[in-house]
PDB file of C-alpha atoms in Angstrom:
ATOM      1  CA  UNK A 249      99.680  38.312  43.610  1.00  0.00           C
ATOM      2  CA  UNK A 250     100.288  38.203  47.376  1.00  0.00           C
ATOM      3  CA  UNK A 251     100.241  34.731  48.903  1.00  0.00           C
ATOM      4  CA  UNK A 252     100.366  34.104  52.627  1.00  0.00           C
ATOM      5  CA  UNK A 253      99.181  30.443  52.649  1.00  0.00           C
ATOM      6  CA  UNK A 254      96.835  31.120  55.586  1.00  0.00           C
ATOM      7  CA  UNK A 255      93.666  30.991  53.498  1.00  0.00           C
ATOM      8  CA  UNK A 256      93.908  27.301  52.655  1.00  0.00           C
ATOM      9  CA  UNK A 257      91.195  24.689  52.387  1.00  0.00           C
ATOM     10  CA  UNK A 258      90.728  21.141  51.224  1.00  0.00           C
ATOM     11  CA  UNK A 259      88.584  21.027  48.074  1.00  0.00           C
ATOM     12  CA  UNK A 260      88.429  17.437  46.835  1.00  0.00           C
ATOM     13  CA  UNK A 261      90.178  14.127  46.290  1.00  0.00           C
ATOM     14  CA  UNK A 262      90.221  12.666  42.800  1.00  0.00           C
ATOM     15  CA  UNK A 263      91.415   9.360  41.320  1.00  0.00           C
ATOM     16  CA  UNK A 264      92.514  11.107  38.112  1.00  0.00           C
ATOM     17  CA  UNK A 265      92.949  14.488  36.497  1.00  0.00           C
ATOM     18  CA  UNK A 266      89.493  14.207  34.882  1.00  0.00           C
ATOM     19  CA  UNK A 267      87.880  14.871  38.267  1.00  0.00           C
ATOM     20  CA  UNK A 268      90.135  17.845  39.129  1.00  0.00           C
ATOM     21  CA  UNK A 269      88.628  21.295  39.796  1.00  0.00           C
ATOM     22  CA  UNK A 270      87.556  22.954  36.536  1.00  0.00           C
ATOM     23  CA  UNK A 271      88.028  26.610  37.503  1.00  0.00           C
ATOM     24  CA  UNK A 272      91.240  27.091  35.489  1.00  0.00           C
ATOM     25  CA  UNK A 273      93.489  27.933  38.460  1.00  0.00           C
ATOM     26  CA  UNK A 274      97.138  26.867  38.347  1.00  0.00           C
ATOM     27  CA  UNK A 275      98.381  23.718  40.071  1.00  0.00           C
ATOM     28  CA  UNK A 276     101.568  22.981  42.011  1.00  0.00           C
ATOM     29  CA  UNK A 277     102.072  19.221  42.405  1.00  0.00           C
ATOM     30  CA  UNK A 278     103.858  17.606  45.356  1.00  0.00           C
ATOM     31  CA  UNK A 279     105.253  14.151  44.555  1.00  0.00           C
ATOM     32  CA  UNK A 280     107.669  11.799  46.272  1.00  0.00           C
ATOM     33  CA  UNK A 281     108.115   8.351  47.715  1.00  0.00           C
ATOM     34  CA  UNK A 282     105.536   7.008  50.092  1.00  0.00           C
ATOM     35  CA  UNK A 283     106.003   8.435  53.594  1.00  0.00           C
ATOM     36  CA  UNK A 284     108.453  11.174  52.499  1.00  0.00           C
ATOM     37  CA  UNK A 285     106.514  13.915  54.283  1.00  0.00           C
ATOM     38  CA  UNK A 286     104.320  15.476  51.569  1.00  0.00           C
ATOM     39  CA  UNK A 287     101.267  15.847  53.816  1.00  0.00           C
ATOM     40  CA  UNK A 288     103.323  17.115  56.758  1.00  0.00           C
ATOM     41  CA  UNK A 289     104.950  19.749  54.567  1.00  0.00           C
ATOM     42  CA  UNK A 290     101.587  20.904  53.206  1.00  0.00           C
ATOM     43  CA  UNK A 291     100.236  21.201  56.751  1.00  0.00           C
ATOM     44  CA  UNK A 292     103.301  23.180  57.832  1.00  0.00           C
ATOM     45  CA  UNK A 293     103.216  25.501  54.807  1.00  0.00           C
ATOM     46  CA  UNK A 294      99.573  26.339  55.505  1.00  0.00           C
ATOM     47  CA  UNK A 295      99.840  26.373  59.328  1.00  0.00           C
ATOM     48  CA  UNK A 296      96.836  24.082  59.371  1.00  0.00           C
ATOM     49  CA  UNK A 297      95.974  20.375  59.557  1.00  0.00           C
ATOM     50  CA  UNK A 298      94.685  20.059  55.981  1.00  0.00           C
ATOM     51  CA  UNK A 299      96.382  16.937  54.685  1.00  0.00           C
ATOM     52  CA  UNK A 300      96.191  13.565  56.403  1.00  0.00           C
ATOM     53  CA  UNK A 301      99.601  12.288  57.417  1.00  0.00           C
ATOM     54  CA  UNK A 302     100.356   8.792  58.619  1.00  0.00           C
ATOM     55  CA  UNK A 303     103.404   6.871  59.770  1.00  0.00           C
ATOM     56  CA  UNK A 304     102.238   3.992  57.558  1.00  0.00           C
ATOM     57  CA  UNK A 305     103.313   4.344  53.921  1.00  0.00           C
ATOM     58  CA  UNK A 306     100.796   4.293  51.088  1.00  0.00           C
ATOM     59  CA  UNK A 307      97.789   5.901  52.791  1.00  0.00           C
ATOM     60  CA  UNK A 308      97.311   8.640  50.153  1.00  0.00           C
ATOM     61  CA  UNK A 309      95.772   6.998  47.097  1.00  0.00           C
ATOM     62  CA  UNK A 310      94.126   9.982  45.386  1.00  0.00           C
ATOM     63  CA  UNK A 311      95.134  13.430  44.180  1.00  0.00           C
ATOM     64  CA  UNK A 312      94.190  15.777  47.023  1.00  0.00           C
ATOM     65  CA  UNK A 313      93.487  19.392  46.029  1.00  0.00           C
ATOM     66  CA  UNK A 314      94.025  22.249  48.467  1.00  0.00           C
ATOM     67  CA  UNK A 315      92.980  25.749  47.405  1.00  0.00           C
ATOM     68  CA  UNK A 316      95.537  28.292  48.582  1.00  0.00           C
ATOM     69  CA  UNK A 317      94.569  31.968  48.934  1.00  0.00           C
ATOM     70  CA  UNK A 318      91.911  31.457  46.235  1.00  0.00           C
ATOM     71  CA  UNK A 319      94.823  31.691  43.777  1.00  0.00           C
ATOM     72  CA  UNK A 320      96.072  28.161  43.024  1.00  0.00           C
ATOM     73  CA  UNK A 321      95.871  24.505  44.026  1.00  0.00           C
ATOM     74  CA  UNK A 322      98.529  22.701  45.976  1.00  0.00           C
ATOM     75  CA  UNK A 323      98.087  19.057  45.003  1.00  0.00           C
ATOM     76  CA  UNK A 324      99.198  16.173  47.224  1.00  0.00           C
ATOM     77  CA  UNK A 325      99.803  13.062  45.129  1.00  0.00           C
ATOM     78  CA  UNK A 326     100.030   9.452  46.225  1.00  0.00           C
ATOM     79  CA  UNK A 327     103.562   8.317  46.941  1.00  0.00           C
ATOM     80  CA  UNK A 328     105.497   6.117  44.612  1.00  0.00           C
ATOM     81  CA  UNK A 329     107.554   3.140  45.676  1.00  0.00           C
ATOM     82  CA  UNK A 330     106.988  -0.106  47.446  1.00  0.00           C
ATOM     83  CA  UNK A 331     104.017  -0.338  49.779  1.00  0.00           C
ATOM     84  CA  UNK A 332     101.596  -3.111  50.604  1.00  0.00           C
ATOM     85  CA  UNK A 333      99.525  -1.816  47.652  1.00  0.00           C
ATOM     86  CA  UNK A 334     102.503  -1.781  45.266  1.00  0.00           C
ATOM     87  CA  UNK A 335     101.272  -3.492  42.088  1.00  0.00           C
ATOM     88  CA  UNK A 336      97.936  -1.768  41.543  1.00  0.00           C
ATOM     89  CA  UNK A 337      99.131   1.520  43.043  1.00  0.00           C
ATOM     90  CA  UNK A 338     102.193   1.630  40.792  1.00  0.00           C
ATOM     91  CA  UNK A 339     100.052   1.251  37.680  1.00  0.00           C
ATOM     92  CA  UNK A 340      97.545   3.856  38.872  1.00  0.00           C
ATOM     93  CA  UNK A 341     100.309   6.271  39.926  1.00  0.00           C
ATOM     94  CA  UNK A 342     102.042   5.972  36.529  1.00  0.00           C
ATOM     95  CA  UNK A 343      98.817   6.717  34.656  1.00  0.00           C
ATOM     96  CA  UNK A 344      98.050   9.602  37.030  1.00  0.00           C
ATOM     97  CA  UNK A 345     101.461  11.198  36.355  1.00  0.00           C
ATOM     98  CA  UNK A 346     101.297  10.629  32.578  1.00  0.00           C
ATOM     99  CA  UNK A 347      97.991  12.497  32.459  1.00  0.00           C
ATOM    100  CA  UNK A 348      99.034  15.222  34.873  1.00  0.00           C
ATOM    101  CA  UNK A 349     102.220  16.289  33.093  1.00  0.00           C
ATOM    102  CA  UNK A 350     100.153  17.095  29.977  1.00  0.00           C
ATOM    103  CA  UNK A 351      97.913  19.552  31.856  1.00  0.00           C
ATOM    104  CA  UNK A 352      98.763  23.208  31.083  1.00  0.00           C
ATOM    105  CA  UNK A 353      97.522  24.228  34.549  1.00  0.00           C
ATOM    106  CA  UNK A 354     100.462  22.366  36.122  1.00  0.00           C
ATOM    107  CA  UNK A 355     103.107  25.051  36.701  1.00  0.00           C
ATOM    108  CA  UNK A 356     105.710  23.111  38.711  1.00  0.00           C
ATOM    109  CA  UNK A 357     106.403  19.748  40.293  1.00  0.00           C
ATOM    110  CA  UNK A 358     107.919  19.758  43.759  1.00  0.00           C
ATOM    111  CA  UNK A 359     109.737  16.457  44.158  1.00  0.00           C
ATOM    112  CA  UNK A 360     110.169  15.656  47.835  1.00  0.00           C
ATOM    113  CA  UNK A 361     113.046  13.379  48.762  1.00  0.00           C
ATOM    114  CA  UNK A 362     114.267  12.022  52.086  1.00  0.00           C
ATOM    115  CA  UNK A 363     118.013  12.206  51.579  1.00  0.00           C
ATOM    116  CA  UNK A 364     118.766  10.207  54.709  1.00  0.00           C
ATOM    117  CA  UNK A 365     118.577   7.282  52.328  1.00  0.00           C
ATOM    118  CA  UNK A 366     120.562   6.713  49.169  1.00  0.00           C
ATOM    119  CA  UNK A 367     118.301   7.217  46.110  1.00  0.00           C
ATOM    120  CA  UNK A 368     117.516   3.970  44.304  1.00  0.00           C
ATOM    121  CA  UNK A 369     117.055   3.200  40.619  1.00  0.00           C
ATOM    122  CA  UNK A 370     113.329   3.913  40.929  1.00  0.00           C
ATOM    123  CA  UNK A 371     114.082   7.424  42.239  1.00  0.00           C
ATOM    124  CA  UNK A 372     116.562   8.109  39.443  1.00  0.00           C
ATOM    125  CA  UNK A 373     114.159   6.862  36.781  1.00  0.00           C
ATOM    126  CA  UNK A 374     111.268   8.929  38.141  1.00  0.00           C
ATOM    127  CA  UNK A 375     113.360  12.111  38.287  1.00  0.00           C
ATOM    128  CA  UNK A 376     114.599  11.503  34.719  1.00  0.00           C
ATOM    129  CA  UNK A 377     110.999  11.114  33.592  1.00  0.00           C
ATOM    130  CA  UNK A 378     109.949  14.341  35.329  1.00  0.00           C
ATOM    131  CA  UNK A 379     112.847  16.296  33.845  1.00  0.00           C
ATOM    132  CA  UNK A 380     111.862  15.138  30.347  1.00  0.00           C
ATOM    133  CA  UNK A 381     108.353  16.593  30.733  1.00  0.00           C
ATOM    134  CA  UNK A 382     109.618  20.175  30.446  1.00  0.00           C
ATOM    135  CA  UNK A 383     107.739  21.179  33.593  1.00  0.00           C
ATOM    136  CA  UNK A 384     109.947  22.865  36.196  1.00  0.00           C
ATOM    137  CA  UNK A 385     110.996  20.368  38.876  1.00  0.00           C
ATOM    138  CA  UNK A 386     111.903  21.711  42.300  1.00  0.00           C
ATOM    139  CA  UNK A 387     113.687  19.390  44.697  1.00  0.00           C
ATOM    140  CA  UNK A 388     112.723  19.574  48.365  1.00  0.00           C
ATOM    141  CA  UNK A 389     114.864  17.612  50.800  1.00  0.00           C
ATOM    142  CA  UNK A 390     112.611  16.551  53.658  1.00  0.00           C
ATOM    143  CA  UNK A 391     113.344  15.447  57.204  1.00  0.00           C
ATOM    144  CA  UNK A 392     116.475  17.608  57.372  1.00  0.00           C
ATOM    145  CA  UNK A 393     115.592  18.309  61.009  1.00  0.00           C
ATOM    146  CA  UNK A 394     116.580  14.709  61.761  1.00  0.00           C
ATOM    147  CA  UNK A 395     120.147  15.259  60.457  1.00  0.00           C
ATOM    148  CA  UNK A 396     123.264  16.814  61.918  1.00  0.00           C
ATOM    149  CA  UNK A 397     125.337  19.358  59.933  1.00  0.00           C
ATOM    150  CA  UNK A 398     127.593  16.738  58.319  1.00  0.00           C
ATOM    151  CA  UNK A 399     124.605  14.596  57.278  1.00  0.00           C
ATOM    152  CA  UNK A 400     122.892  17.679  55.800  1.00  0.00           C
ATOM    153  CA  UNK A 401     125.981  18.442  53.709  1.00  0.00           C
ATOM    154  CA  UNK A 402     126.137  14.836  52.478  1.00  0.00           C
ATOM    155  CA  UNK A 403     122.404  14.955  51.683  1.00  0.00           C
ATOM    156  CA  UNK A 404     122.895  18.050  49.517  1.00  0.00           C
ATOM    157  CA  UNK A 405     125.734  16.294  47.651  1.00  0.00           C
ATOM    158  CA  UNK A 406     123.560  13.175  47.099  1.00  0.00           C
ATOM    159  CA  UNK A 407     120.744  15.370  45.783  1.00  0.00           C
ATOM    160  CA  UNK A 408     123.129  16.971  43.304  1.00  0.00           C
ATOM    161  CA  UNK A 409     124.371  13.565  42.109  1.00  0.00           C
ATOM    162  CA  UNK A 410     120.746  12.521  41.658  1.00  0.00           C
ATOM    163  CA  UNK A 411     120.150  15.561  39.448  1.00  0.00           C
ATOM    164  CA  UNK A 412     118.232  17.820  41.830  1.00  0.00           C
ATOM    165  CA  UNK A 413     119.812  21.205  41.195  1.00  0.00           C
ATOM    166  CA  UNK A 414     119.483  23.863  43.903  1.00  0.00           C
ATOM    167  CA  UNK A 415     117.192  21.775  46.121  1.00  0.00           C
ATOM    168  CA  UNK A 416     115.407  23.385  49.028  1.00  0.00           C
ATOM    169  CA  UNK A 417     116.221  21.869  52.414  1.00  0.00           C
ATOM    170  CA  UNK A 418     113.143  21.382  54.563  1.00  0.00           C
ATOM    171  CA  UNK A 419     113.400  21.051  58.308  1.00  0.00           C
ATOM    172  CA  UNK A 420     109.931  22.602  58.800  1.00  0.00           C
ATOM    173  CA  UNK A 421     111.528  25.724  60.323  1.00  0.00           C
ATOM    174  CA  UNK A 422     110.034  29.097  59.441  1.00  0.00           C
ATOM    175  CA  UNK A 423     113.019  29.963  57.228  1.00  0.00           C
ATOM    176  CA  UNK A 424     112.822  26.725  55.211  1.00  0.00           C
ATOM    177  CA  UNK A 425     109.029  27.041  54.885  1.00  0.00           C
ATOM    178  CA  UNK A 426     109.399  30.657  53.697  1.00  0.00           C
ATOM    179  CA  UNK A 427     111.916  29.549  51.058  1.00  0.00           C
ATOM    180  CA  UNK A 428     109.514  26.865  49.800  1.00  0.00           C
ATOM    181  CA  UNK A 429     106.584  29.326  49.773  1.00  0.00           C
ATOM    182  CA  UNK A 430     108.694  31.760  47.755  1.00  0.00           C
ATOM    183  CA  UNK A 431     109.653  29.077  45.223  1.00  0.00           C
ATOM    184  CA  UNK A 432     105.972  28.110  44.873  1.00  0.00           C
ATOM    185  CA  UNK A 433     105.039  31.780  44.360  1.00  0.00           C
ATOM    186  CA  UNK A 434     107.807  32.192  41.758  1.00  0.00           C
ATOM    187  CA  UNK A 435     106.559  29.076  39.941  1.00  0.00           C
ATOM    188  CA  UNK A 436     103.102  30.512  39.412  1.00  0.00           C
TER     189      UNK A 436
END
Protein backbone atom coordinates (compact mmCIF):
# COMPACT_ATOMS: atom_id res chain seq x y z
CA UNK A 1 0.00 0.00 0.00
CA UNK A 2 1.40 3.41 -1.01
CA UNK A 3 0.59 6.24 1.38
CA UNK A 4 1.36 9.86 0.64
CA UNK A 5 -0.90 11.50 3.28
CA UNK A 6 -2.15 14.07 0.75
CA UNK A 7 -5.59 12.50 0.38
CA UNK A 8 -6.75 13.25 3.91
CA UNK A 9 -10.14 14.32 5.17
CA UNK A 10 -11.98 14.78 8.42
CA UNK A 11 -14.72 12.15 8.81
CA UNK A 12 -16.30 12.54 12.24
CA UNK A 13 -15.89 13.28 15.93
CA UNK A 14 -17.13 10.72 18.43
CA UNK A 15 -17.44 10.66 22.23
CA UNK A 16 -16.61 6.94 22.31
CA UNK A 17 -15.50 4.03 20.18
CA UNK A 18 -19.14 2.97 19.65
CA UNK A 19 -19.62 5.89 17.25
CA UNK A 20 -16.39 5.25 15.29
CA UNK A 21 -16.51 4.54 11.54
CA UNK A 22 -17.71 0.99 10.87
CA UNK A 23 -15.88 0.30 7.60
CA UNK A 24 -13.24 -1.99 9.15
CA UNK A 25 -10.22 0.17 8.25
CA UNK A 26 -7.24 0.21 10.62
CA UNK A 27 -6.71 2.98 13.16
CA UNK A 28 -3.57 4.78 14.34
CA UNK A 29 -4.23 6.66 17.59
CA UNK A 30 -2.43 9.86 18.61
CA UNK A 31 -2.45 10.45 22.37
CA UNK A 32 -0.59 12.79 24.70
CA UNK A 33 -0.95 15.49 27.29
CA UNK A 34 -3.20 18.42 26.59
CA UNK A 35 -1.50 20.96 24.31
CA UNK A 36 1.37 18.62 23.32
CA UNK A 37 0.89 19.26 19.60
CA UNK A 38 -1.25 16.33 18.39
CA UNK A 39 -3.41 18.46 16.09
CA UNK A 40 -0.44 20.43 14.76
CA UNK A 41 1.40 17.21 13.93
CA UNK A 42 -1.63 15.78 12.13
CA UNK A 43 -1.96 18.98 10.09
CA UNK A 44 1.75 18.88 9.22
CA UNK A 45 1.71 15.18 8.28
CA UNK A 46 -1.20 15.76 5.91
CA UNK A 47 -0.06 19.19 4.63
CA UNK A 48 -3.54 20.43 5.39
CA UNK A 49 -5.48 22.21 8.14
CA UNK A 50 -7.60 19.21 9.18
CA UNK A 51 -7.34 19.20 12.96
CA UNK A 52 -8.21 22.17 15.14
CA UNK A 53 -5.25 23.34 17.19
CA UNK A 54 -5.41 25.82 20.03
CA UNK A 55 -2.96 27.41 22.43
CA UNK A 56 -5.47 26.71 25.22
CA UNK A 57 -5.21 23.18 26.63
CA UNK A 58 -8.20 20.84 26.70
CA UNK A 59 -10.05 21.96 23.56
CA UNK A 60 -10.21 18.47 21.99
CA UNK A 61 -12.86 16.51 23.87
CA UNK A 62 -13.81 13.86 21.30
CA UNK A 63 -12.05 11.25 19.19
CA UNK A 64 -11.51 12.92 15.82
CA UNK A 65 -11.22 10.58 12.83
CA UNK A 66 -9.24 11.55 9.74
CA UNK A 67 -9.32 9.22 6.73
CA UNK A 68 -5.88 9.02 5.15
CA UNK A 69 -5.50 7.88 1.52
CA UNK A 70 -8.73 5.87 1.88
CA UNK A 71 -6.55 3.31 3.69
CA UNK A 72 -6.72 3.99 7.44
CA UNK A 73 -7.85 6.44 10.12
CA UNK A 74 -5.54 8.74 11.99
CA UNK A 75 -7.34 9.41 15.26
CA UNK A 76 -6.73 12.53 17.35
CA UNK A 77 -7.67 11.88 20.98
CA UNK A 78 -8.37 14.35 23.75
CA UNK A 79 -5.32 15.18 25.83
CA UNK A 80 -4.80 13.83 29.28
CA UNK A 81 -3.62 15.86 32.23
CA UNK A 82 -4.77 18.86 34.14
CA UNK A 83 -7.04 21.32 32.35
CA UNK A 84 -9.96 23.42 33.48
CA UNK A 85 -12.13 20.38 32.62
CA UNK A 86 -9.94 17.96 34.60
CA UNK A 87 -12.35 15.89 36.71
CA UNK A 88 -14.99 14.96 34.14
CA UNK A 89 -12.48 14.85 31.27
CA UNK A 90 -10.16 12.51 33.17
CA UNK A 91 -12.97 10.03 33.77
CA UNK A 92 -14.15 10.23 30.16
CA UNK A 93 -10.59 9.95 28.80
CA UNK A 94 -9.89 6.86 30.93
CA UNK A 95 -13.04 5.12 29.72
CA UNK A 96 -12.27 6.13 26.12
CA UNK A 97 -8.78 4.57 26.33
CA UNK A 98 -9.99 1.40 28.09
CA UNK A 99 -12.45 0.79 25.26
CA UNK A 100 -10.05 1.75 22.49
CA UNK A 101 -7.20 -0.57 23.45
CA UNK A 102 -9.56 -3.55 23.07
CA UNK A 103 -10.39 -2.69 19.45
CA UNK A 104 -8.61 -4.98 16.94
CA UNK A 105 -8.62 -2.16 14.36
CA UNK A 106 -6.15 -0.21 16.53
CA UNK A 107 -2.72 -1.02 15.06
CA UNK A 108 -0.49 1.39 17.01
CA UNK A 109 -0.58 4.17 19.57
CA UNK A 110 1.62 7.18 18.92
CA UNK A 111 2.32 8.76 22.29
CA UNK A 112 3.31 12.39 21.83
CA UNK A 113 5.43 13.94 24.55
CA UNK A 114 6.89 17.42 25.00
CA UNK A 115 10.27 16.57 26.48
CA UNK A 116 11.04 20.18 27.36
CA UNK A 117 9.37 19.25 30.62
CA UNK A 118 10.28 16.47 32.99
CA UNK A 119 7.66 13.67 32.78
CA UNK A 120 5.48 13.45 35.88
CA UNK A 121 3.95 10.48 37.66
CA UNK A 122 0.83 10.77 35.50
CA UNK A 123 2.96 10.43 32.34
CA UNK A 124 4.81 7.41 33.71
CA UNK A 125 1.58 5.71 34.79
CA UNK A 126 -0.09 6.32 31.43
CA UNK A 127 2.89 4.96 29.48
CA UNK A 128 3.00 1.88 31.75
CA UNK A 129 -0.69 1.32 31.08
CA UNK A 130 -0.21 1.63 27.31
CA UNK A 131 2.74 -0.76 27.30
CA UNK A 132 0.65 -3.37 29.15
CA UNK A 133 -2.01 -3.33 26.41
CA UNK A 134 0.23 -5.19 23.96
CA UNK A 135 -0.44 -2.60 21.26
CA UNK A 136 2.73 -1.13 19.75
CA UNK A 137 3.51 2.25 21.33
CA UNK A 138 5.57 4.72 19.32
CA UNK A 139 7.02 7.71 21.14
CA UNK A 140 7.04 11.03 19.30
CA UNK A 141 8.94 13.88 20.94
CA UNK A 142 7.19 17.09 19.95
CA UNK A 143 8.33 20.70 19.91
CA UNK A 144 11.94 19.70 19.23
CA UNK A 145 12.20 22.77 17.00
CA UNK A 146 12.12 24.87 20.17
CA UNK A 147 15.27 23.16 21.55
CA UNK A 148 18.97 23.58 20.92
CA UNK A 149 21.23 20.56 20.27
CA UNK A 150 22.08 20.00 23.95
CA UNK A 151 18.41 20.19 24.98
CA UNK A 152 17.49 17.71 22.22
CA UNK A 153 20.08 15.25 23.51
CA UNK A 154 18.78 15.62 27.07
CA UNK A 155 15.21 15.16 25.81
CA UNK A 156 16.15 11.87 24.14
CA UNK A 157 17.76 10.68 27.39
CA UNK A 158 14.63 11.65 29.40
CA UNK A 159 12.45 9.78 26.91
CA UNK A 160 14.58 6.67 27.35
CA UNK A 161 14.35 6.91 31.16
CA UNK A 162 10.58 7.23 30.80
CA UNK A 163 10.50 4.01 28.77
CA UNK A 164 10.02 5.39 25.26
CA UNK A 165 12.41 3.27 23.22
CA UNK A 166 13.59 4.65 19.87
CA UNK A 167 11.33 7.71 19.96
CA UNK A 168 10.89 9.82 16.87
CA UNK A 169 11.93 13.45 17.27
CA UNK A 170 9.44 15.86 15.72
CA UNK A 171 10.44 19.36 14.77
CA UNK A 172 7.87 19.45 11.93
CA UNK A 173 10.69 19.40 9.36
CA UNK A 174 10.20 17.32 6.22
CA UNK A 175 12.71 14.71 7.43
CA UNK A 176 11.02 14.24 10.83
CA UNK A 177 7.56 14.13 9.20
CA UNK A 178 8.79 11.52 6.69
CA UNK A 179 10.13 9.38 9.55
CA UNK A 180 6.77 9.56 11.35
CA UNK A 181 4.87 8.75 8.13
CA UNK A 182 7.12 5.74 7.60
CA UNK A 183 6.55 4.48 11.15
CA UNK A 184 2.78 4.87 10.67
CA UNK A 185 2.99 2.96 7.37
CA UNK A 186 5.06 0.20 9.02
CA UNK A 187 2.49 -0.05 11.83
CA UNK A 188 -0.34 -0.84 9.45
